[in-house]
GROMACS .gro file of C-alpha atoms in nm:
model
  339
    1UNK     CA    1  -6.003  13.371  23.045
    2UNK     CA    2  -5.704  13.305  23.268
    3UNK     CA    3  -5.915  13.361  23.578
    4UNK     CA    4  -6.176  13.112  23.457
    5UNK     CA    5  -5.904  12.854  23.388
    6UNK     CA    6  -5.762  12.897  23.738
    7UNK     CA    7  -6.109  12.856  23.891
    8UNK     CA    8  -6.167  12.541  23.684
    9UNK     CA    9  -5.835  12.389  23.796
   10UNK     CA   10  -5.910  12.476  24.158
   11UNK     CA   11  -6.251  12.311  24.131
   12UNK     CA   12  -6.100  11.995  23.984
   13UNK     CA   13  -5.842  11.981  24.263
   14UNK     CA   14  -6.117  12.007  24.524
   15UNK     CA   15  -6.307  11.724  24.356
   16UNK     CA   16  -5.996  11.503  24.352
   17UNK     CA   17  -5.931  11.573  24.719
   18UNK     CA   18  -6.291  11.496  24.815
   19UNK     CA   19  -6.283  11.175  24.611
   20UNK     CA   20  -5.960  11.068  24.778
   21UNK     CA   21  -6.104  11.141  25.120
   22UNK     CA   22  -6.408  10.929  25.039
   23UNK     CA   23  -6.217  10.623  24.915
   24UNK     CA   24  -6.146  10.340  25.156
   25UNK     CA   25  -5.809  10.180  25.215
   26UNK     CA   26  -5.748   9.807  25.209
   27UNK     CA   27  -5.742   9.806  25.590
   28UNK     CA   28  -6.079   9.985  25.601
   29UNK     CA   29  -6.240   9.733  25.366
   30UNK     CA   30  -6.096   9.433  25.555
   31UNK     CA   31  -6.231   9.580  25.880
   32UNK     CA   32  -6.576   9.622  25.719
   33UNK     CA   33  -6.566   9.264  25.591
   34UNK     CA   34  -6.470   9.131  25.934
   35UNK     CA   35  -6.768   9.308  26.089
   36UNK     CA   36  -6.996   9.191  25.809
   37UNK     CA   37  -6.912   8.824  25.866
   38UNK     CA   38  -6.941   8.856  26.244
   39UNK     CA   39  -7.292   9.002  26.212
   40UNK     CA   40  -7.405   8.765  25.936
   41UNK     CA   41  -7.655   8.505  26.059
   42UNK     CA   42  -7.753   8.344  25.729
   43UNK     CA   43  -7.751   8.387  25.355
   44UNK     CA   44  -7.877   8.251  25.024
   45UNK     CA   45  -7.666   8.298  24.712
   46UNK     CA   46  -7.692   8.171  24.355
   47UNK     CA   47  -7.387   8.130  24.136
   48UNK     CA   48  -7.268   8.003  23.800
   49UNK     CA   49  -6.943   7.806  23.816
   50UNK     CA   50  -6.729   7.736  23.510
   51UNK     CA   51  -6.447   7.481  23.510
   52UNK     CA   52  -6.158   7.484  23.262
   53UNK     CA   53  -5.999   7.159  23.380
   54UNK     CA   54  -6.033   6.956  23.059
   55UNK     CA   55  -6.059   7.029  22.688
   56UNK     CA   56  -6.402   7.195  22.700
   57UNK     CA   57  -6.534   7.429  22.970
   58UNK     CA   58  -6.813   7.295  23.190
   59UNK     CA   59  -7.070   7.523  23.353
   60UNK     CA   60  -7.280   7.447  23.661
   61UNK     CA   61  -7.551   7.628  23.854
   62UNK     CA   62  -7.479   7.642  24.227
   63UNK     CA   63  -7.730   7.728  24.499
   64UNK     CA   64  -7.575   7.804  24.839
   65UNK     CA   65  -7.753   7.830  25.174
   66UNK     CA   66  -7.583   7.895  25.508
   67UNK     CA   67  -7.719   7.930  25.862
   68UNK     CA   68  -7.502   8.004  26.162
   69UNK     CA   69  -7.315   7.845  26.320
   70UNK     CA   70  -7.240   7.551  26.089
   71UNK     CA   71  -7.532   7.459  25.863
   72UNK     CA   72  -7.461   7.443  25.490
   73UNK     CA   73  -7.650   7.337  25.180
   74UNK     CA   74  -7.473   7.355  24.841
   75UNK     CA   75  -7.674   7.229  24.544
   76UNK     CA   76  -7.468   7.170  24.229
   77UNK     CA   77  -7.656   7.126  23.900
   78UNK     CA   78  -7.562   7.081  23.535
   79UNK     CA   79  -7.893   7.102  23.350
   80UNK     CA   80  -7.746   7.001  23.014
   81UNK     CA   81  -7.613   6.672  23.149
   82UNK     CA   82  -7.894   6.606  23.398
   83UNK     CA   83  -7.634   6.599  23.675
   84UNK     CA   84  -7.720   6.706  24.029
   85UNK     CA   85  -7.547   6.668  24.362
   86UNK     CA   86  -7.572   6.828  24.703
   87UNK     CA   87  -7.333   6.871  24.993
   88UNK     CA   88  -7.509   6.922  25.324
   89UNK     CA   89  -7.386   6.993  25.675
   90UNK     CA   90  -7.602   6.972  25.988
   91UNK     CA   91  -7.568   6.848  26.346
   92UNK     CA   92  -7.539   6.488  26.227
   93UNK     CA   93  -7.236   6.542  26.005
   94UNK     CA   94  -7.149   6.625  25.645
   95UNK     CA   95  -7.353   6.452  25.373
   96UNK     CA   96  -7.307   6.421  24.999
   97UNK     CA   97  -7.633   6.341  24.819
   98UNK     CA   98  -7.658   6.199  24.466
   99UNK     CA   99  -8.034   6.198  24.402
  100UNK     CA  100  -8.027   6.027  24.060
  101UNK     CA  101  -7.870   5.718  24.221
  102UNK     CA  102  -8.067   5.753  24.546
  103UNK     CA  103  -7.737   5.753  24.735
  104UNK     CA  104  -7.607   5.953  25.027
  105UNK     CA  105  -7.270   5.944  25.200
  106UNK     CA  106  -7.191   6.070  25.547
  107UNK     CA  107  -6.854   6.216  25.652
  108UNK     CA  108  -6.727   6.302  25.997
  109UNK     CA  109  -6.552   6.606  25.861
  110UNK     CA  110  -6.469   6.967  25.941
  111UNK     CA  111  -6.581   7.074  25.594
  112UNK     CA  112  -6.588   7.356  25.495
  113UNK     CA  113  -6.351   7.491  25.760
  114UNK     CA  114  -6.046   7.293  25.648
  115UNK     CA  115  -5.990   7.456  25.308
  116UNK     CA  116  -6.077   7.739  25.071
  117UNK     CA  117  -6.425   7.716  24.918
  118UNK     CA  118  -6.473   7.928  24.607
  119UNK     CA  119  -6.854   7.953  24.645
  120UNK     CA  120  -6.881   8.014  25.024
  121UNK     CA  121  -6.886   8.381  25.123
  122UNK     CA  122  -6.735   8.352  25.470
  123UNK     CA  123  -6.458   8.126  25.335
  124UNK     CA  124  -6.363   8.392  25.081
  125UNK     CA  125  -6.359   8.661  25.349
  126UNK     CA  126  -6.139   8.438  25.567
  127UNK     CA  127  -5.896   8.402  25.275
  128UNK     CA  128  -5.881   8.783  25.248
  129UNK     CA  129  -5.834   8.836  25.623
  130UNK     CA  130  -5.565   8.570  25.666
  131UNK     CA  131  -5.350   8.674  25.369
  132UNK     CA  132  -5.144   8.965  25.500
  133UNK     CA  133  -4.983   9.002  25.157
  134UNK     CA  134  -5.312   9.020  24.966
  135UNK     CA  135  -5.322   9.270  24.679
  136UNK     CA  136  -5.604   9.523  24.673
  137UNK     CA  137  -5.761   9.750  24.412
  138UNK     CA  138  -6.091   9.928  24.362
  139UNK     CA  139  -6.307  10.021  24.066
  140UNK     CA  140  -6.609  10.248  24.059
  141UNK     CA  141  -6.843   9.980  24.196
  142UNK     CA  142  -6.624   9.697  24.323
  143UNK     CA  143  -6.335   9.596  24.548
  144UNK     CA  144  -6.086   9.343  24.412
  145UNK     CA  145  -5.856   9.126  24.626
  146UNK     CA  146  -5.591   8.888  24.502
  147UNK     CA  147  -5.507   8.633  24.772
  148UNK     CA  148  -5.341   8.300  24.827
  149UNK     CA  149  -5.576   8.003  24.851
  150UNK     CA  150  -5.598   7.776  25.155
  151UNK     CA  151  -5.625   7.445  24.972
  152UNK     CA  152  -5.436   7.175  25.159
  153UNK     CA  153  -5.200   7.130  24.866
  154UNK     CA  154  -5.226   7.458  24.682
  155UNK     CA  155  -4.945   7.430  24.426
  156UNK     CA  156  -5.193   7.361  24.144
  157UNK     CA  157  -5.437   7.640  24.239
  158UNK     CA  158  -5.235   7.888  24.446
  159UNK     CA  159  -5.401   8.221  24.358
  160UNK     CA  160  -5.752   8.361  24.352
  161UNK     CA  161  -5.907   8.692  24.256
  162UNK     CA  162  -6.207   8.784  24.473
  163UNK     CA  163  -6.436   9.067  24.357
  164UNK     CA  164  -6.692   9.222  24.596
  165UNK     CA  165  -6.964   9.478  24.535
  166UNK     CA  166  -6.889   9.807  24.709
  167UNK     CA  167  -7.252   9.883  24.787
  168UNK     CA  168  -7.319   9.593  25.025
  169UNK     CA  169  -6.997   9.382  25.020
  170UNK     CA  170  -7.181   9.093  24.853
  171UNK     CA  171  -6.969   8.859  24.637
  172UNK     CA  172  -6.951   8.939  24.265
  173UNK     CA  173  -6.703   8.683  24.129
  174UNK     CA  174  -6.407   8.457  24.209
  175UNK     CA  175  -6.133   8.335  23.977
  176UNK     CA  176  -5.913   8.052  24.106
  177UNK     CA  177  -5.590   8.042  23.905
  178UNK     CA  178  -5.301   7.808  23.837
  179UNK     CA  179  -4.935   7.920  23.875
  180UNK     CA  180  -4.949   8.066  23.521
  181UNK     CA  181  -5.246   8.279  23.628
  182UNK     CA  182  -5.490   8.090  23.407
  183UNK     CA  183  -5.838   8.082  23.563
  184UNK     CA  184  -5.933   7.716  23.604
  185UNK     CA  185  -6.238   7.784  23.823
  186UNK     CA  186  -6.461   8.090  23.778
  187UNK     CA  187  -6.762   8.161  23.999
  188UNK     CA  188  -7.006   8.441  23.914
  189UNK     CA  189  -7.252   8.524  24.191
  190UNK     CA  190  -7.608   8.657  24.170
  191UNK     CA  191  -7.912   8.709  24.393
  192UNK     CA  192  -7.718   8.734  24.720
  193UNK     CA  193  -7.959   8.761  25.014
  194UNK     CA  194  -7.794   8.825  25.351
  195UNK     CA  195  -7.976   8.729  25.674
  196UNK     CA  196  -8.219   8.519  25.475
  197UNK     CA  197  -8.511   8.340  25.640
  198UNK     CA  198  -8.364   7.993  25.707
  199UNK     CA  199  -8.429   7.730  25.973
  200UNK     CA  200  -8.244   7.418  26.089
  201UNK     CA  201  -8.515   7.207  25.924
  202UNK     CA  202  -8.401   7.341  25.587
  203UNK     CA  203  -8.082   7.136  25.628
  204UNK     CA  204  -8.242   6.801  25.709
  205UNK     CA  205  -8.087   6.523  25.499
  206UNK     CA  206  -8.402   6.321  25.421
  207UNK     CA  207  -8.608   6.628  25.331
  208UNK     CA  208  -8.339   6.757  25.099
  209UNK     CA  209  -8.301   6.421  24.927
  210UNK     CA  210  -8.675   6.420  24.856
  211UNK     CA  211  -8.663   6.780  24.738
  212UNK     CA  212  -8.380   6.733  24.488
  213UNK     CA  213  -8.528   6.408  24.355
  214UNK     CA  214  -8.831   6.608  24.242
  215UNK     CA  215  -8.588   6.798  24.016
  216UNK     CA  216  -8.368   6.501  23.916
  217UNK     CA  217  -8.565   6.173  23.934
  218UNK     CA  218  -8.394   5.849  24.032
  219UNK     CA  219  -8.242   5.678  23.729
  220UNK     CA  220  -8.375   5.350  23.600
  221UNK     CA  221  -8.160   5.035  23.633
  222UNK     CA  222  -7.826   5.108  23.465
  223UNK     CA  223  -7.695   4.754  23.442
  224UNK     CA  224  -7.738   4.701  23.065
  225UNK     CA  225  -7.646   5.051  22.953
  226UNK     CA  226  -7.318   5.136  22.785
  227UNK     CA  227  -7.060   5.374  22.926
  228UNK     CA  228  -6.761   5.541  22.769
  229UNK     CA  229  -6.410   5.478  22.896
  230UNK     CA  230  -6.250   5.805  23.004
  231UNK     CA  231  -5.885   5.897  23.053
  232UNK     CA  232  -5.714   6.178  23.248
  233UNK     CA  233  -5.588   6.456  23.021
  234UNK     CA  234  -5.360   6.595  23.293
  235UNK     CA  235  -5.012   6.448  23.283
  236UNK     CA  236  -4.776   6.329  23.557
  237UNK     CA  237  -4.414   6.357  23.431
  238UNK     CA  238  -4.262   6.028  23.314
  239UNK     CA  239  -4.586   5.834  23.372
  240UNK     CA  240  -4.778   5.655  23.096
  241UNK     CA  241  -5.066   5.414  23.045
  242UNK     CA  242  -4.921   5.061  23.032
  243UNK     CA  243  -5.234   4.846  23.049
  244UNK     CA  244  -5.607   4.864  22.991
  245UNK     CA  245  -5.825   4.565  23.067
  246UNK     CA  246  -6.194   4.490  23.104
  247UNK     CA  247  -6.334   4.243  23.356
  248UNK     CA  248  -6.678   4.085  23.377
  249UNK     CA  249  -6.863   4.148  23.704
  250UNK     CA  250  -7.209   4.063  23.836
  251UNK     CA  251  -7.325   4.412  23.745
  252UNK     CA  252  -7.161   4.447  23.403
  253UNK     CA  253  -6.805   4.534  23.316
  254UNK     CA  254  -6.521   4.697  23.505
  255UNK     CA  255  -6.245   4.877  23.315
  256UNK     CA  256  -5.903   4.905  23.480
  257UNK     CA  257  -5.641   5.151  23.354
  258UNK     CA  258  -5.289   5.103  23.494
  259UNK     CA  259  -5.029   5.380  23.473
  260UNK     CA  260  -4.661   5.335  23.561
  261UNK     CA  261  -4.327   5.517  23.551
  262UNK     CA  262  -4.180   5.758  23.805
  263UNK     CA  263  -4.513   5.720  23.986
  264UNK     CA  264  -4.788   5.464  23.945
  265UNK     CA  265  -5.166   5.474  23.980
  266UNK     CA  266  -5.479   5.283  23.880
  267UNK     CA  267  -5.808   5.425  23.752
  268UNK     CA  268  -6.111   5.193  23.773
  269UNK     CA  269  -6.444   5.263  23.600
  270UNK     CA  270  -6.771   5.074  23.621
  271UNK     CA  271  -7.141   5.145  23.586
  272UNK     CA  272  -7.296   5.288  23.902
  273UNK     CA  273  -7.581   5.102  24.069
  274UNK     CA  274  -7.903   5.270  24.177
  275UNK     CA  275  -7.956   5.214  24.551
  276UNK     CA  276  -8.289   5.093  24.696
  277UNK     CA  277  -8.504   5.365  24.846
  278UNK     CA  278  -8.457   5.224  25.197
  279UNK     CA  279  -8.075   5.247  25.203
  280UNK     CA  280  -7.946   5.485  25.472
  281UNK     CA  281  -7.644   5.714  25.432
  282UNK     CA  282  -7.316   5.523  25.396
  283UNK     CA  283  -7.046   5.636  25.638
  284UNK     CA  284  -6.715   5.725  25.471
  285UNK     CA  285  -6.379   5.749  25.646
  286UNK     CA  286  -6.229   6.048  25.475
  287UNK     CA  287  -6.305   6.396  25.348
  288UNK     CA  288  -6.542   6.528  25.081
  289UNK     CA  289  -6.342   6.594  24.763
  290UNK     CA  290  -6.478   6.887  24.565
  291UNK     CA  291  -6.387   6.817  24.202
  292UNK     CA  292  -6.605   7.102  24.076
  293UNK     CA  293  -6.826   6.892  23.849
  294UNK     CA  294  -6.901   6.647  24.131
  295UNK     CA  295  -6.815   6.577  24.494
  296UNK     CA  296  -6.624   6.260  24.571
  297UNK     CA  297  -6.448   6.109  24.872
  298UNK     CA  298  -6.077   6.128  24.952
  299UNK     CA  299  -5.961   5.861  25.192
  300UNK     CA  300  -5.610   5.730  25.251
  301UNK     CA  301  -5.456   5.654  24.910
  302UNK     CA  302  -5.785   5.651  24.723
  303UNK     CA  303  -6.016   5.902  24.556
  304UNK     CA  304  -6.367   5.793  24.452
  305UNK     CA  305  -6.644   5.978  24.270
  306UNK     CA  306  -6.955   5.919  24.059
  307UNK     CA  307  -7.035   6.114  23.744
  308UNK     CA  308  -7.306   6.062  23.481
  309UNK     CA  309  -7.392   5.716  23.612
  310UNK     CA  310  -7.033   5.584  23.630
  311UNK     CA  311  -6.830   5.508  23.944
  312UNK     CA  312  -6.461   5.604  23.937
  313UNK     CA  313  -6.185   5.491  24.174
  314UNK     CA  314  -5.836   5.640  24.156
  315UNK     CA  315  -5.582   5.455  24.373
  316UNK     CA  316  -5.210   5.519  24.425
  317UNK     CA  317  -4.938   5.484  24.687
  318UNK     CA  318  -4.722   5.739  24.504
  319UNK     CA  319  -4.944   6.035  24.413
  320UNK     CA  320  -5.005   6.328  24.645
  321UNK     CA  321  -5.365   6.425  24.723
  322UNK     CA  322  -5.317   6.729  24.501
  323UNK     CA  323  -5.204   6.516  24.207
  324UNK     CA  324  -5.498   6.281  24.254
  325UNK     CA  325  -5.742   6.574  24.254
  326UNK     CA  326  -5.576   6.716  23.941
  327UNK     CA  327  -5.605   6.384  23.756
  328UNK     CA  328  -5.967   6.331  23.862
  329UNK     CA  329  -6.068   6.679  23.747
  330UNK     CA  330  -5.916   6.612  23.406
  331UNK     CA  331  -6.082   6.275  23.334
  332UNK     CA  332  -6.269   6.311  23.005
  333UNK     CA  333  -6.395   6.120  22.702
  334UNK     CA  334  -6.127   5.974  22.478
  335UNK     CA  335  -6.232   5.611  22.442
  336UNK     CA  336  -6.492   5.364  22.319
  337UNK     CA  337  -6.829   5.253  22.448
  338UNK     CA  338  -6.820   4.965  22.697
  339UNK     CA  339  -7.110   4.736  22.788
   0.00000   0.00000   0.00000
């Protein structure tokens, strides 16, 4: 009996040693990821993104295409709210398409190279490679990295947990967290296809606008429809709403919310207008602003976006870009219908 027990213990020790020899260190995995990105020519990935910015979580389907060196197509859809938007990068610039309004905006931007991007594979790998203090762990089937984010002002979302599949190093999930480690953005990936069959023509602006409008038709005239006044649920210390007024315009009504205190800002809301079919892309001086539920434009002291047929403008000489993004992400229904 004793001999059998000793043989069993010896066998277990051999198994543990072999398992340890077969496991990869953090440095090994980072090296593999570096080689993977260098050899990667293209990919297609689907994902489900959940935002916890306001009172209720919002979930979106995201379709991501990438072709080396710098072609991108990110299609963001919320089927429940009939909301669709696309960010596109090709040789002509960076475009944000809103098919339901037949509108497109063109940016002269370095996107996506200037910041972390939770749904872009090579951006996640860059976050892992650049963070020399990244934490690393492994499960049976996955590698898990905890890294700092590279958002321009990352105090609100400083940490992310990136999970990769061991088998092929494809992305499994990302959790972007606030300083209290609450996940405000969660991305769950599926159907990752590396070195997918893609061509430059797949990133043409006009063709993509036509393609997405087959899924989300152009809205009818919105001029006489009601919209609901929305307010930011995020708070800036010692700042409060001091005035709300409604103005008549040629296209309906414009609601202006004025906040004041230690810092001041104005939030303007009005019904969006559907553009004629012949309108070309409007050039914007600024950067695309990824709010999660939609993509807006950040320029100077102003942040603009369109959501569910309403145009929003947030303006301030006091707020940081990070504070403006935080407020915009938290704007939600709390008011009455406006005509």
